[in-house]
XYZ file of C-alpha atoms in Angstrom:
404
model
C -4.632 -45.242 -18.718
C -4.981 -48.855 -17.030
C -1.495 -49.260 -15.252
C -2.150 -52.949 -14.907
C -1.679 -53.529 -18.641
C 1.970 -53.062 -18.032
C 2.371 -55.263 -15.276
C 3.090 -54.397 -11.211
C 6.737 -52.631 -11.695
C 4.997 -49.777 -14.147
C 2.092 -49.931 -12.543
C 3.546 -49.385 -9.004
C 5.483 -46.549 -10.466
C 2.562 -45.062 -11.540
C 1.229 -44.948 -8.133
C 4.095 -43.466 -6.804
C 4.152 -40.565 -9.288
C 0.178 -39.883 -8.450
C 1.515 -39.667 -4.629
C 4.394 -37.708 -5.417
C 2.566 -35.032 -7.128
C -0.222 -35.093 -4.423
C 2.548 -35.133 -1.891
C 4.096 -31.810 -3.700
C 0.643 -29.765 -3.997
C -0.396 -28.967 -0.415
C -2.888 -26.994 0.297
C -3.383 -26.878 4.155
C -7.826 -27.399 4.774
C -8.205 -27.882 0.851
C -8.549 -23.885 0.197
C -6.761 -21.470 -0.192
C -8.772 -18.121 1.891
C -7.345 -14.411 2.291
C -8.168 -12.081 4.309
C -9.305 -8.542 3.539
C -8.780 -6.542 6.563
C -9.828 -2.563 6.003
C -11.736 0.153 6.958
C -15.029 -0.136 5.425
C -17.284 3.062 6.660
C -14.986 5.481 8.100
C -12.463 8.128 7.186
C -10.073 5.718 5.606
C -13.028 3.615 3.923
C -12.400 5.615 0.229
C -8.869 4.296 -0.720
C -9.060 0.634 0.981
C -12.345 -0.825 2.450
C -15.073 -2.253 -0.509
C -12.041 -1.228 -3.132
C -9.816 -3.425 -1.695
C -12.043 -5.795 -1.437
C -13.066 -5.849 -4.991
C -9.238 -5.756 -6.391
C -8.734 -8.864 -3.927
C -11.272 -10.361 -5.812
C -10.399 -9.428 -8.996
C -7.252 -10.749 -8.686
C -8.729 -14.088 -7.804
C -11.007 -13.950 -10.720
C -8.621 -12.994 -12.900
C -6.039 -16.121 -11.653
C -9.125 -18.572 -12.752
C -10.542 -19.159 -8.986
C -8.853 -21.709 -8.112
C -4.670 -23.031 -7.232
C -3.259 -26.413 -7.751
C -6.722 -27.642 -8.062
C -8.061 -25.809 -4.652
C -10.131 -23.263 -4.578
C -9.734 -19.645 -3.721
C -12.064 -18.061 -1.355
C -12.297 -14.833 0.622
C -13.788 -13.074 3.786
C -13.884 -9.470 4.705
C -12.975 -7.340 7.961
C -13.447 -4.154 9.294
C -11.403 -3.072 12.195
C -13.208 -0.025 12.560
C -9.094 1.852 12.630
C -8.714 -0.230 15.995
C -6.076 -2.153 17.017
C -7.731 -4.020 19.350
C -10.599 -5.211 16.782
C -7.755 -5.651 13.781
C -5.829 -8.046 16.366
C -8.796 -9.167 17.212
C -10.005 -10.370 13.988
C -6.941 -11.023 12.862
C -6.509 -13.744 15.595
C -9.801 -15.101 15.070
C -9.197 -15.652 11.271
C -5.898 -17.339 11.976
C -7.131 -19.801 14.441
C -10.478 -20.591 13.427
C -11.297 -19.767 9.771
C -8.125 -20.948 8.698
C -6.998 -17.453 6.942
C -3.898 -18.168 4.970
C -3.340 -14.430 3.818
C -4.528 -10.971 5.636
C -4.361 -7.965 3.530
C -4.585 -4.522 3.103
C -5.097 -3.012 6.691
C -5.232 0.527 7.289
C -3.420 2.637 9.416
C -0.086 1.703 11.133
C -0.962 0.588 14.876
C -3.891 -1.676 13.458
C -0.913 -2.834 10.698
C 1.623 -3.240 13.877
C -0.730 -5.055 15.872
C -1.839 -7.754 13.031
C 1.965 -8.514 12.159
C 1.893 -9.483 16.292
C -0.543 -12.125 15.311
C 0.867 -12.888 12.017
C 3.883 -13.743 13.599
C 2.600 -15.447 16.454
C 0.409 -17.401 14.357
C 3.110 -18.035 11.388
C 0.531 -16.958 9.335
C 1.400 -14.370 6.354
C 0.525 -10.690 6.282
C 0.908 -8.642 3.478
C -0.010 -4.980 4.126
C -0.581 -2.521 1.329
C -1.940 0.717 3.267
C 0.352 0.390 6.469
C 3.306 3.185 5.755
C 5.542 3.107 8.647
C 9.262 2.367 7.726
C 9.586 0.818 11.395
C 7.050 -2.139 9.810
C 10.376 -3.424 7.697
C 12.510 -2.140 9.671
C 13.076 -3.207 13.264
C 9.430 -4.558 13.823
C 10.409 -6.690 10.344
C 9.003 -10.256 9.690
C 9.553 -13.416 7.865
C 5.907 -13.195 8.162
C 4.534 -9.799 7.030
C 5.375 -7.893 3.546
C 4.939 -4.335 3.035
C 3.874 -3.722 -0.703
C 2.998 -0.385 -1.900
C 4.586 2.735 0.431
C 6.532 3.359 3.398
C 7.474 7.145 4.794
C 10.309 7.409 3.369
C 9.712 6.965 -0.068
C 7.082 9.290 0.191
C 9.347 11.588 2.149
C 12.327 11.373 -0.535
C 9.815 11.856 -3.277
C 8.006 14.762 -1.932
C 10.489 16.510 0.728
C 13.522 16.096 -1.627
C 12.049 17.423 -4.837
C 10.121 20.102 -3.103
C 13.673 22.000 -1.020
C 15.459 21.526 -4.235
C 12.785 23.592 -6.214
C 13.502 26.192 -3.425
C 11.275 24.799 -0.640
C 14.232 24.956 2.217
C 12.239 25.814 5.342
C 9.184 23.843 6.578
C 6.562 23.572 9.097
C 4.953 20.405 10.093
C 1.435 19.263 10.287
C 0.904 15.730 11.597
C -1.068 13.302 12.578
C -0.591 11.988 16.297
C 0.093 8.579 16.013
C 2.809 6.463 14.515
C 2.379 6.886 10.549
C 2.268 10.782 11.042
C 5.602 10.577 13.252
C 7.429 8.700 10.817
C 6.734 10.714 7.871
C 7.616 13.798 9.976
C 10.695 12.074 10.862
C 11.311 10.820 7.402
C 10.617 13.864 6.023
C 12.533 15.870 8.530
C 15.559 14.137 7.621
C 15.478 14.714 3.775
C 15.103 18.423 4.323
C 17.842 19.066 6.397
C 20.109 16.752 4.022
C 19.655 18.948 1.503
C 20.428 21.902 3.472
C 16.928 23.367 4.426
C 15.152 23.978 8.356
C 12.311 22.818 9.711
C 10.828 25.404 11.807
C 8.215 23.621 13.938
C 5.148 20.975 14.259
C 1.982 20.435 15.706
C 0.144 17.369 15.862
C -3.501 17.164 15.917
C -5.153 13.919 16.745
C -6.713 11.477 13.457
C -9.751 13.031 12.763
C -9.665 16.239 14.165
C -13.119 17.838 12.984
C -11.452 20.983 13.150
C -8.259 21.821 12.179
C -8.196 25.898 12.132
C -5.935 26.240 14.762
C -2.875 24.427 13.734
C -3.819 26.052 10.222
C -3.471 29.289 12.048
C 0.158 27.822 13.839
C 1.507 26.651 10.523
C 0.742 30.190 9.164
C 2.559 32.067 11.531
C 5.496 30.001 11.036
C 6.274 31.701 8.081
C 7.908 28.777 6.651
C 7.516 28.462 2.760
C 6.455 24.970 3.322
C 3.347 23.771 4.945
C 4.092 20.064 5.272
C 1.072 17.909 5.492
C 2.616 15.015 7.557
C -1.160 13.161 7.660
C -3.332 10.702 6.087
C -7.257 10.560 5.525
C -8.877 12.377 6.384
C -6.771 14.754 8.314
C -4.805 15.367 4.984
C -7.341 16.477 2.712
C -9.456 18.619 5.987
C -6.105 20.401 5.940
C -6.022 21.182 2.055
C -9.096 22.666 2.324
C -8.861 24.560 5.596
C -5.695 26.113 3.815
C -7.317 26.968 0.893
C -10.143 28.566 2.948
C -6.981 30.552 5.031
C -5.652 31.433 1.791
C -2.472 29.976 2.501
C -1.187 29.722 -1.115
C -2.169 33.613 -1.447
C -0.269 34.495 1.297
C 3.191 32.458 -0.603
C 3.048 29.313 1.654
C 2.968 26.052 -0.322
C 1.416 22.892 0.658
C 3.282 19.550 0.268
C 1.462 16.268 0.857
C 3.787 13.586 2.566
C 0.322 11.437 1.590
C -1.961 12.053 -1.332
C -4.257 9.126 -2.860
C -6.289 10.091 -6.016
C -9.699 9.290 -3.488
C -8.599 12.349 -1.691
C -8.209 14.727 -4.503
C -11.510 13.630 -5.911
C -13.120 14.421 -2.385
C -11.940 17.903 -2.169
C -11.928 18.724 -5.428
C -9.293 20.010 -7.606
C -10.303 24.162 -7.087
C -8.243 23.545 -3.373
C -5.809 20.803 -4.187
C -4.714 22.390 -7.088
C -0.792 22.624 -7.037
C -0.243 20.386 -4.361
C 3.177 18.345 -4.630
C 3.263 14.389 -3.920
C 4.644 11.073 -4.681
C 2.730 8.380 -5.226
C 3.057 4.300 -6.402
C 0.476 4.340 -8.570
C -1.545 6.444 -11.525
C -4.747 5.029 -13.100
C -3.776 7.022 -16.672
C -0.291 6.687 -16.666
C 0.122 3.933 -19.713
C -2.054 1.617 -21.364
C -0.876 -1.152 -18.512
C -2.732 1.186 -15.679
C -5.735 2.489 -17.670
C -6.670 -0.886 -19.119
C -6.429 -2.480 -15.341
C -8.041 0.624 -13.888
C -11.092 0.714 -16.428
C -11.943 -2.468 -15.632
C -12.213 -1.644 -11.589
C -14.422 1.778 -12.595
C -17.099 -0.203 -14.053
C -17.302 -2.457 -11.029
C -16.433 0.503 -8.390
C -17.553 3.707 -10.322
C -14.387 5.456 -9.327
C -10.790 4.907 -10.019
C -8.381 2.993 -7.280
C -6.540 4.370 -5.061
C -2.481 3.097 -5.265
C -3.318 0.919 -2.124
C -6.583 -0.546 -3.752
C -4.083 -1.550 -7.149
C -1.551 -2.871 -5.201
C -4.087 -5.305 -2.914
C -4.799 -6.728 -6.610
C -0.900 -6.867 -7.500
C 0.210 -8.340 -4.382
C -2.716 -11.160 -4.470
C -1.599 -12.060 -7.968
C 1.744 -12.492 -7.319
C 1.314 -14.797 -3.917
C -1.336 -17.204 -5.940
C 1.578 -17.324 -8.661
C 3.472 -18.021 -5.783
C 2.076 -20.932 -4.639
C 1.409 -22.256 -8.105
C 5.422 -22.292 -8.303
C 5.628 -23.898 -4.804
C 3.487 -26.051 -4.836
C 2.329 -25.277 -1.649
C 0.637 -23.003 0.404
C 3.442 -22.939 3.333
C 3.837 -19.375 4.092
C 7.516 -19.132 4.253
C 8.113 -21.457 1.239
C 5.626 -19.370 -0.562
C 7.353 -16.032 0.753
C 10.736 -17.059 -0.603
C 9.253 -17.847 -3.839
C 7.615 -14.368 -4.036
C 11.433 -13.018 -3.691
C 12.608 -15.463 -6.341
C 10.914 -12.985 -9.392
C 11.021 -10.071 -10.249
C 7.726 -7.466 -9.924
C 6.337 -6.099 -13.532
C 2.898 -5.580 -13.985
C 0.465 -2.711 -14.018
C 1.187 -1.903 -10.542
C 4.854 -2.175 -10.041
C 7.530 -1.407 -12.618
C 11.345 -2.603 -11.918
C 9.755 -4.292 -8.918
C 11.286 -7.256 -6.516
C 10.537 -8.606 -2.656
C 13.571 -7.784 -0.998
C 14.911 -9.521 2.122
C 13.653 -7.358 4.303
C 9.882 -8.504 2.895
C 9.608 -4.848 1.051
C 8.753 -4.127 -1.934
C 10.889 -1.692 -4.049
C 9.332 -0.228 -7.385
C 9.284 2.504 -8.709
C 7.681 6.220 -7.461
C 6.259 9.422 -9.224
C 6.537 12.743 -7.998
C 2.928 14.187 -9.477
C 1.339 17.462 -9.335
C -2.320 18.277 -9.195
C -3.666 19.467 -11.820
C -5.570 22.884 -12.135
C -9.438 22.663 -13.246
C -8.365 24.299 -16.401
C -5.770 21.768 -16.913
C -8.059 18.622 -16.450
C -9.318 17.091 -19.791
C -11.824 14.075 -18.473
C -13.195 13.076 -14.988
C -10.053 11.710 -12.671
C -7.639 13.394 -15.177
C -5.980 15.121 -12.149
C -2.501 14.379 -11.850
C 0.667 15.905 -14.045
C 3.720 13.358 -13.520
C 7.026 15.286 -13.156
C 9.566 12.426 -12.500
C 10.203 9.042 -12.333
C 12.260 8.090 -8.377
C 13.612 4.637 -9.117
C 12.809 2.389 -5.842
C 16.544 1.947 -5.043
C 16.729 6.249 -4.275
C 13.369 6.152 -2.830
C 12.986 3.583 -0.249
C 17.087 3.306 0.248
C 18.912 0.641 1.744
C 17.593 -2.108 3.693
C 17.421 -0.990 7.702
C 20.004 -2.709 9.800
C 17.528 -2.605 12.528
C 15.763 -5.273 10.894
C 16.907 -9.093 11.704
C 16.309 -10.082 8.134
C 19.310 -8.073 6.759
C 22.330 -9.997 6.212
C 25.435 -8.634 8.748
């Protein structure tokens, strides 16, 4: 189109529309880059690190590589399950590389210490394998969005269905350091709402080679319940240590407070057989997650963890986000990821709430017994559906985001 053909009013017009909509698309250094902060070599390298990174990227792929004309790029972290390195990083890719997004980031005091930055830097921060309820809670953010889990979900899901099927006095087994606390605590809580006791905890440190003696604790407790208050790789160590002590022989149960399907693949499904927990995500739930998941196999040879699927959700829905915006402004972009609802393979009856959560819906699963499993990574029975309202409850008053 030659404007001038129409004369200077029309064509001056048409100027000002070509500003306008360059005016409305802005994308801060031309390019749009996330971050993938994870563990990529140590204990919790199986259900994050290169599987987060690939979901990241298939997400990008997937939205066509570029947004509002920019493209899409991405760098990788590994914080080694550091704070000081995540920050580190963290602060390093805000300032310098120009990071818009960080996600993923394992374990809560690396997750606590890159929402610091985050919010220093105004940057967003969306983590994905970060559980602590305290991270949207009084530690919450304009700036950082919790995605697939927090403790008490996991706690409601596990604890509650677990004393109401009889399980009404339990022993603790957690990790030392702020995720394990709050899923005690969480945990805790449920069971003595619905009437049970909890008898007792000890807390070995993440990574504890071995674990025999607070086996041998949790044992003498007597309580029906062996709560596994933990996540990789104390969790599994402890499944198998049990199974070794013959805990389920001797009538004790073992309830996971955190279970990913990586786990149950490591240890195999002769010890975890049995074992009680909630979860966000199933690769062979429904068409929607085997279809998604299939494709990841064939790039990862193994199926995702519900941290890995939700790093590919979550990326999805912010480039969507700033395709609606029309900018990549973090807190314009943020309020536009609350504007829609959450349905895809990952999240079902899904939404951003205020307090930069993400409430979806939860299954309460069961492992399966060898005997039971049909095909490789056929491992989990699903009991019950725990809509997101009853599992992650009401937003936490503690958190400055809430409306008074």
């Amino acid at each position: 189109m030659n404007p001038t053909r129409f004369g200077l009013p029309v064509a001056a017009a048409f100027v000002a529309a070509l500003m306008s909509g360059a005016a409305m698309a802005q994308i801060s250094d031309d390019v749009v880059k996330i971050g993938v902060l994870t563990d990529m070599n140590g204990p919790a390298s199986a259900p994050t690190g290169q599987g987060s990174v690939t979901a990241a990227q298939m997400a990008i792929d997937d939205f066509g590589g570029t947004v509002l004309g920019k493209p899409i790029s991405i760098v990788i972290g590994d914080h080694q399950l550091k704070a000081d390195v995540g920050g580190g990083i963290a602060r390093r890719w805000y300032d310098v590389d120009q990071v818009d997004l960080i996600v993923d980031v394992p374990v809560s005091a690396v997750g606590l210490a890159v929402q610091n930055i985050a919010n220093e830097k105004k940057r967003l921060f969306i983590t994905h394998s970060t559980g602590t309820a305290d991270f949207h809670g009084k530690f919450c953010s304009p700036y950082a969005i919790q995605w697939v889990f927090d403790t008490r979900a996991l706690a409601v899901g596990t604890a509650d269905a677990v004393v109401k099927r009889g399980g009404d006095s339990w022993f603790f087994i957690t990790d030392d350091y702020a995720f394990g606390h709050s899923l005690e605590r969480d945990a805790s809580s449920v069971v003595t709402a619905n009437g049970g006791k909890v008898l007792g905890s000890v807390k070995p440190p993440l990574a504890t080679p071995d674990l025999s003696s607070f086996l041998l604790q949790a044992q003498a407790s007597k309580a029906k319940i062996i709560g596994i208050a933990a996540g990789p790789p104390n969790n599994m160590n402890e499944i198998k240590t049990a199974a070794e002590f013959g805990v389920l022989k001797g009538g004790q149960q073992m309830a996971a407070l955190l279970a990913l399907i990586t786990d149950i693949h490591g240890i195999g499904l002769h010890a975890a057989q049995g074992l009680l927990l909630t979860t966000s995500f199933y690769w062979d739930m429904d068409d929607k997650t085997r279809e998604w998941s299939k494709r990841y196999f064939a790039k990862m040879n193994k199926m995702p963890s519900m941290w890995q699927a939700g790093v590919y959700s979550s990326v999805m829905h912010y480039l969507n986000a700033i395709k609606e915006a029309g900018t990549d402004d973090p807190l314009k972009v943020a309020a536009k990821m609350r504007e829609k609802p959450i349905e895809d393979f990952f999240a079902r009856n899904g939404r951003l709430r205020e307090d930069n959560l993400m409430v979806h819906d939860l299954w309460l699963v069961q492992v399966k017994t060898p005997e039971e499993s049909k095909y490789p990574w056929d491992y989990y029975k699903i009991l019950t559906t725990i809509s997101g309202e009853k599992a992650f409850g009401p937003p936490d008053p503690a958190c400055t985001m809430v409306k008074k």
